[in-house]
Short mmCIF file of N, CA and C in Angstrom, two decimals:
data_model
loop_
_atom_site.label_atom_id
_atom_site.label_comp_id
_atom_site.label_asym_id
_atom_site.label_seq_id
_atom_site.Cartn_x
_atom_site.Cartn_y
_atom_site.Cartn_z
N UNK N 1 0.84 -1.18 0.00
CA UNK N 1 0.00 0.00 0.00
C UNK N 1 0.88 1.23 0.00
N UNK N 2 0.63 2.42 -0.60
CA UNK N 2 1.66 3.16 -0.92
C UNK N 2 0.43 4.14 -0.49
N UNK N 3 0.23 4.84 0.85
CA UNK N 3 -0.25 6.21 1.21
C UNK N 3 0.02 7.55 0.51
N UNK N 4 -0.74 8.76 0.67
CA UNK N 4 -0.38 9.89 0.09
C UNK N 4 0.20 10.56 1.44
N UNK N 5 0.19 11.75 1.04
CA UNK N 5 0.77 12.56 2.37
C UNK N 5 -0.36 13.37 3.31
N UNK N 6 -1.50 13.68 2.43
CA UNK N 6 -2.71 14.25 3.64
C UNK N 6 -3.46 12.82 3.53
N UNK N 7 -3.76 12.57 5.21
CA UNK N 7 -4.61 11.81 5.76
C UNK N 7 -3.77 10.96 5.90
N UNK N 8 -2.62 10.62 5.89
CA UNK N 8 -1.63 9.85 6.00
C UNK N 8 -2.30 8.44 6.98
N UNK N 9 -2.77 8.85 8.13
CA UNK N 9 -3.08 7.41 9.12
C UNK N 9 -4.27 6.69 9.13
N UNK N 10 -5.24 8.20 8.77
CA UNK N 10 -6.55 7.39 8.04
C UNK N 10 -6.56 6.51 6.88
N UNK N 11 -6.17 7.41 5.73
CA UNK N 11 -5.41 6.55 4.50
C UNK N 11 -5.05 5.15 4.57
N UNK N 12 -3.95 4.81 5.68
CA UNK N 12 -3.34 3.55 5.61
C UNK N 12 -4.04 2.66 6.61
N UNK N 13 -4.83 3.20 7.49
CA UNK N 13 -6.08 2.38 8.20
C UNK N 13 -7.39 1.77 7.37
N UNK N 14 -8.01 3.05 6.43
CA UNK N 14 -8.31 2.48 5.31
C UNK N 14 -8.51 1.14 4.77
N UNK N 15 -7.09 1.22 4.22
CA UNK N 15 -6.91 0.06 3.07
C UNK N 15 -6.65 -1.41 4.46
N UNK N 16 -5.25 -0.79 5.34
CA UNK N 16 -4.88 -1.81 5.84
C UNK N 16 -5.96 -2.98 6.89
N UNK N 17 -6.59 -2.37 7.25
CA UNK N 17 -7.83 -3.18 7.92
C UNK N 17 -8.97 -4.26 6.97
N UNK N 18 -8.82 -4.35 6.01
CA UNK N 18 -9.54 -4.75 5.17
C UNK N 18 -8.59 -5.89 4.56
N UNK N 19 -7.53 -5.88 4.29
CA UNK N 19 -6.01 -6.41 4.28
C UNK N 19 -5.94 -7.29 4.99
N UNK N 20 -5.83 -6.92 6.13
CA UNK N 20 -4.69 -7.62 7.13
C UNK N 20 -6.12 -8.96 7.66
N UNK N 21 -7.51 -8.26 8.11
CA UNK N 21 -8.64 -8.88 8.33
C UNK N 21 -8.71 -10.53 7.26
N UNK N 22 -8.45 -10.39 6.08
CA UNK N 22 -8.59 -11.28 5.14
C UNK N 22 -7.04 -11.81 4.79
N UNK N 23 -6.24 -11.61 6.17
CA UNK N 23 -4.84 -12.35 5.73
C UNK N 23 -3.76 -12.43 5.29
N UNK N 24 -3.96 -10.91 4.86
CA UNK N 24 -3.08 -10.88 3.98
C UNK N 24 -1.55 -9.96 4.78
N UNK N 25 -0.38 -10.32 4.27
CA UNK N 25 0.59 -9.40 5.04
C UNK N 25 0.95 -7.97 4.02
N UNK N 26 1.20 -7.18 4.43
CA UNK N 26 1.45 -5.41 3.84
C UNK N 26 2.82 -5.22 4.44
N UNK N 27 2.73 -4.62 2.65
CA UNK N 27 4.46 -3.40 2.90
C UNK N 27 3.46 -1.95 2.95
N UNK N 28 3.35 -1.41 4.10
CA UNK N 28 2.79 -0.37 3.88
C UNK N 28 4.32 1.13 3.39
N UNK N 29 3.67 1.40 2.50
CA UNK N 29 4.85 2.84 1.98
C UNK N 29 4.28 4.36 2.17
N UNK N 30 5.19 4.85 3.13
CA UNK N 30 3.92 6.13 3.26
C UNK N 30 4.77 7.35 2.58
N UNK N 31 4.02 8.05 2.46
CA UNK N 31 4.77 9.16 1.75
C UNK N 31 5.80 9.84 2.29
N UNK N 32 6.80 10.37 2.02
CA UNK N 32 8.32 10.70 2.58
C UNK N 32 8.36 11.66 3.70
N UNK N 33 7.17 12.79 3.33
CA UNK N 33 6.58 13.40 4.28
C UNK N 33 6.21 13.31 5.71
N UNK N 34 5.09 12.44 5.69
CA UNK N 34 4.53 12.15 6.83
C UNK N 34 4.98 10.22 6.98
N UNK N 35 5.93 10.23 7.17
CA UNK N 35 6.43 8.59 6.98
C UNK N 35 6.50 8.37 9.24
N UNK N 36 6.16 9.55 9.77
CA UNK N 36 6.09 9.03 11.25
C UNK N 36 4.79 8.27 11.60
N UNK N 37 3.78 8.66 11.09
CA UNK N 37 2.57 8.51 11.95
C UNK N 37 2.22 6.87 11.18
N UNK N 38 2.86 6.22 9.61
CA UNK N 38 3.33 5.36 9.66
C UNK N 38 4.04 4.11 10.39
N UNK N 39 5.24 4.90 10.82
CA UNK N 39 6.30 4.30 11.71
C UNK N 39 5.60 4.04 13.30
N UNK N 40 4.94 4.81 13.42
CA UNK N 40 4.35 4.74 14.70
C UNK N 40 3.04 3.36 14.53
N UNK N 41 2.40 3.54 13.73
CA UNK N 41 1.44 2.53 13.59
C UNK N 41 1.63 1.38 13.57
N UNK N 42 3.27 1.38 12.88
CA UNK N 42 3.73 -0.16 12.84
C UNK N 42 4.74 -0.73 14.19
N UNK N 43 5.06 -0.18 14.91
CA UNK N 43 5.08 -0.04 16.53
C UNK N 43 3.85 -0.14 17.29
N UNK N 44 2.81 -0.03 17.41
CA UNK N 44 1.59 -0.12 17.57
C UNK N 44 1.39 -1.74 17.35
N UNK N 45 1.40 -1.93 16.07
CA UNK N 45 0.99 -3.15 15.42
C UNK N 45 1.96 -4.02 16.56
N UNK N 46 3.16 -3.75 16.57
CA UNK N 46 3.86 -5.01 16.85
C UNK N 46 3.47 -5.07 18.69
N UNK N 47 3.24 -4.21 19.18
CA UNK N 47 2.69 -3.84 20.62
C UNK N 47 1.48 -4.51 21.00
N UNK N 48 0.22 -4.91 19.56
CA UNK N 48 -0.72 -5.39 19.88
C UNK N 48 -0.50 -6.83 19.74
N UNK N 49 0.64 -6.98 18.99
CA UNK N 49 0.97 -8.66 19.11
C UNK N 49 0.60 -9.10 17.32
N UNK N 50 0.58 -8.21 16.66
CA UNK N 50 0.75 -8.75 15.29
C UNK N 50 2.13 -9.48 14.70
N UNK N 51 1.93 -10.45 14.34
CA UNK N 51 3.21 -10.99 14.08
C UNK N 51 4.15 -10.21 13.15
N UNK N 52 5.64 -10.70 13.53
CA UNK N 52 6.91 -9.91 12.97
C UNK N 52 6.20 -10.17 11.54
N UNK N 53 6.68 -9.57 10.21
CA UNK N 53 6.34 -9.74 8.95
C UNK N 53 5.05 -9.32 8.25
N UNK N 54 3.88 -9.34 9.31
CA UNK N 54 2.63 -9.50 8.42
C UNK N 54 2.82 -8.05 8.64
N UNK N 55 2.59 -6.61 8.89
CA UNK N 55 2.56 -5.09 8.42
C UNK N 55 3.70 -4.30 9.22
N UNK N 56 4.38 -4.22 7.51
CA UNK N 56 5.93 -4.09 7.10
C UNK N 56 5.66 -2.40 6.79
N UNK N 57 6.45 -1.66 7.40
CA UNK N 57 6.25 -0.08 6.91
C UNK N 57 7.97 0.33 6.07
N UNK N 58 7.81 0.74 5.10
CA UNK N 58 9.04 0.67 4.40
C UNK N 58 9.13 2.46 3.91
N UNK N 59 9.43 2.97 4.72
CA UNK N 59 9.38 4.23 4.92
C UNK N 59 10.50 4.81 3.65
N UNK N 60 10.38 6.22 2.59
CA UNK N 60 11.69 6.47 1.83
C UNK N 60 11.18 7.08 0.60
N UNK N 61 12.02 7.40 -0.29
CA UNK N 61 11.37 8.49 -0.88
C UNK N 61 10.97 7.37 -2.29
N UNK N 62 9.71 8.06 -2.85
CA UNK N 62 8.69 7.13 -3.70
C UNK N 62 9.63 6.91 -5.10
N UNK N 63 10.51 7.37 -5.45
CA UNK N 63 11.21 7.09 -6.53
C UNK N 63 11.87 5.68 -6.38
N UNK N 64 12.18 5.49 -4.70
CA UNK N 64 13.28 4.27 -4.86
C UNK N 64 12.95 3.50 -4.03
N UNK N 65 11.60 3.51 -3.06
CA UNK N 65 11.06 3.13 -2.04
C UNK N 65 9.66 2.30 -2.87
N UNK N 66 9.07 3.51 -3.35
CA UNK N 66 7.69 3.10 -4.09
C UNK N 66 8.06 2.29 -5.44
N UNK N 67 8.61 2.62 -5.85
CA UNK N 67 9.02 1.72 -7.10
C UNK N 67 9.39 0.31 -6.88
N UNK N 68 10.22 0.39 -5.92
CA UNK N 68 10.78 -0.67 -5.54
C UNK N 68 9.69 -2.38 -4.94
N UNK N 69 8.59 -1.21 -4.51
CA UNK N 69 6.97 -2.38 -4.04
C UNK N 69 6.35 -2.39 -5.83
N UNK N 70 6.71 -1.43 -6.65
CA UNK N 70 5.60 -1.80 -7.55
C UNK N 70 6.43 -2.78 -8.87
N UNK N 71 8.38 -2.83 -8.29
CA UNK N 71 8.58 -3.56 -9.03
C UNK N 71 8.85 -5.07 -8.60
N UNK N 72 8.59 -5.42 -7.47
CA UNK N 72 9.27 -6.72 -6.93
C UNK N 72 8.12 -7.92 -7.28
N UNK N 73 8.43 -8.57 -7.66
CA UNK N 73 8.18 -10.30 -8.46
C UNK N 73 7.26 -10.58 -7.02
N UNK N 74 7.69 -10.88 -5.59
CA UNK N 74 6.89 -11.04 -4.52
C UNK N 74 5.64 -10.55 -3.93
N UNK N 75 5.80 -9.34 -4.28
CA UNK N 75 3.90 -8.63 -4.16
C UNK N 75 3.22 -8.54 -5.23
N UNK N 76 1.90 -9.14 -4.98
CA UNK N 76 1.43 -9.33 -5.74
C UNK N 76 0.04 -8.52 -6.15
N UNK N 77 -0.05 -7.22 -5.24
CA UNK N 77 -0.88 -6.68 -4.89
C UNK N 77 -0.25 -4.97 -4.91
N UNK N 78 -0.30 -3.83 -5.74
CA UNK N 78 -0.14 -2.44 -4.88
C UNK N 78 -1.24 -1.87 -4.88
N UNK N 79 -2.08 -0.94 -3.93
CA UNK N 79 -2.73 -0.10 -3.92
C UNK N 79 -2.26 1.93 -3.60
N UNK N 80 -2.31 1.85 -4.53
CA UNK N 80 -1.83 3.35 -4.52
C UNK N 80 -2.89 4.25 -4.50
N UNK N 81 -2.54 5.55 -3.61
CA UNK N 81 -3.08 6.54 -3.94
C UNK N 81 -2.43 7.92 -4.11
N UNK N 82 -2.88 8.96 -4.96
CA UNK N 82 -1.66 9.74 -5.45
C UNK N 82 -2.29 10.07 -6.99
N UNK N 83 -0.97 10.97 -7.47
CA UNK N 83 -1.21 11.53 -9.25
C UNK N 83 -1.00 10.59 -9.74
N UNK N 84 -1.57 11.25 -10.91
CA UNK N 84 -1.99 10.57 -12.11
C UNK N 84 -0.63 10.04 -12.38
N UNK N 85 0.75 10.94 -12.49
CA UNK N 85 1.63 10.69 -12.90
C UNK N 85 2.44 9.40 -12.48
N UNK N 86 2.36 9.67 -11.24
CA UNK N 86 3.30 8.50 -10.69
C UNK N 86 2.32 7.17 -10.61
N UNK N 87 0.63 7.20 -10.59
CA UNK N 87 0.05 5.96 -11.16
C UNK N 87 0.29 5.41 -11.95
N UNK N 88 0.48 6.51 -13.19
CA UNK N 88 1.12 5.67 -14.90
C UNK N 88 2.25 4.61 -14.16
N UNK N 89 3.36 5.49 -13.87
CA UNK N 89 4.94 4.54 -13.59
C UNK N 89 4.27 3.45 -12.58
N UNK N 90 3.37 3.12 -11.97
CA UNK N 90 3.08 2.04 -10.47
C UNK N 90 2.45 0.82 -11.50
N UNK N 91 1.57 1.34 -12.33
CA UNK N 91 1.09 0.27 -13.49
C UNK N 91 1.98 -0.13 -14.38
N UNK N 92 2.87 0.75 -14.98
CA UNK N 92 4.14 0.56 -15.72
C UNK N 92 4.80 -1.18 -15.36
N UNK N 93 5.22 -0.36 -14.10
CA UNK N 93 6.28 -1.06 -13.19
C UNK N 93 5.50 -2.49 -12.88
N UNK N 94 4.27 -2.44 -12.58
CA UNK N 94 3.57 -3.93 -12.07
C UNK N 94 3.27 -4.74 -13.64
N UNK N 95 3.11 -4.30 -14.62
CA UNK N 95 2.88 -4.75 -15.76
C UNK N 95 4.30 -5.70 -16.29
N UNK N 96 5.39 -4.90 -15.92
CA UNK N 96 6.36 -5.36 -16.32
C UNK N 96 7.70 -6.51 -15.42
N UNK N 97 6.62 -6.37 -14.19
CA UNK N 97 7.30 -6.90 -13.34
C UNK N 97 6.65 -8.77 -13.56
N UNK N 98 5.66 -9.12 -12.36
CA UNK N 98 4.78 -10.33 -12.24
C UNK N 98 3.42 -9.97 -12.45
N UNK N 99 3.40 -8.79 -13.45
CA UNK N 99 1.56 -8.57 -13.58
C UNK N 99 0.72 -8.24 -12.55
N UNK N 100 1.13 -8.02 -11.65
CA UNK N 100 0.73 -7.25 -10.36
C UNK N 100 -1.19 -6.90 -10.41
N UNK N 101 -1.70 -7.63 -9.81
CA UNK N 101 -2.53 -6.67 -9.94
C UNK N 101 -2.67 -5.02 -8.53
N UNK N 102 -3.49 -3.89 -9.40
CA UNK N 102 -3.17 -2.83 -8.93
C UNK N 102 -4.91 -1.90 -9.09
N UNK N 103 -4.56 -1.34 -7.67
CA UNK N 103 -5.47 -0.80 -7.33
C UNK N 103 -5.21 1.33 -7.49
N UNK N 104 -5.84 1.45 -8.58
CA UNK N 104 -5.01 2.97 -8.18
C UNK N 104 -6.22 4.43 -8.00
N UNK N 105 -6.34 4.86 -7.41
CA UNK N 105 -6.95 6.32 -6.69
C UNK N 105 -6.14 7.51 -6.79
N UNK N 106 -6.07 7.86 -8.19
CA UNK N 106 -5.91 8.85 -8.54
C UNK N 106 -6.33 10.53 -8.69
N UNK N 107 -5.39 11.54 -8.76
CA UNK N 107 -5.82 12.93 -8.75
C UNK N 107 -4.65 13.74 -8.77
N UNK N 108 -5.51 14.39 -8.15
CA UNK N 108 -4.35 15.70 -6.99
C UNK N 108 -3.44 15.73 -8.60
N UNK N 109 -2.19 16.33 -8.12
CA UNK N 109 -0.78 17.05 -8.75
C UNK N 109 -1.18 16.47 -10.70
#
């Protein structure tokens, strides 16, 4: 899941509850910006006793951070939200990677 920068904790509560409920484990990526209230959630997580691995916060800037979830062979899933622009490159990147499927919520910039 790759967050924007306003609503940052709602945003990644959002998606991630719906996620994690049905099993699934998350690289959550938050925007470079607000990458604390992230970091904090996933401290939280591990406080409530979620196991090591299942919600992964991979905090860093979206060129080499975000790319990096929309190019890896192992996820098989991104949900982005964010411009148009950097949606193109997240579909790009999953198309060319393992076919990714991708969820994208586009706008803004």
């Amino acid at each position: 899941l790759i967050v924007p920068w306003n609503f940052p904790l709602l945003m990644a509560a959002w998606k991630l509850a719906p996620a994690l409920a049905t099993g699934n484990s998350v690289v959550l990526k938050p925007a470079e910006l607000t990458s604390l209230s992230a970091i904090r959630l996933g401290a939280l997580a591990v406080e409530a006793g979620i196991p090591p691995g299942v919600l992964n916060v991979l905090p860093g800037l979206g060129v080499n951070a975000g790319a990096a979830v929309a190019q890896h062979d192992d996820i098989d899933m991104v949900g982005f939200t964010g411009s148009t622009i950097v949606g193109r490159s997240i579909l790009k990147a999953a198309a060319e990677s393992n076919l990714k499927r991708v969820s994208l919520e586009l706008g803004g910039k």
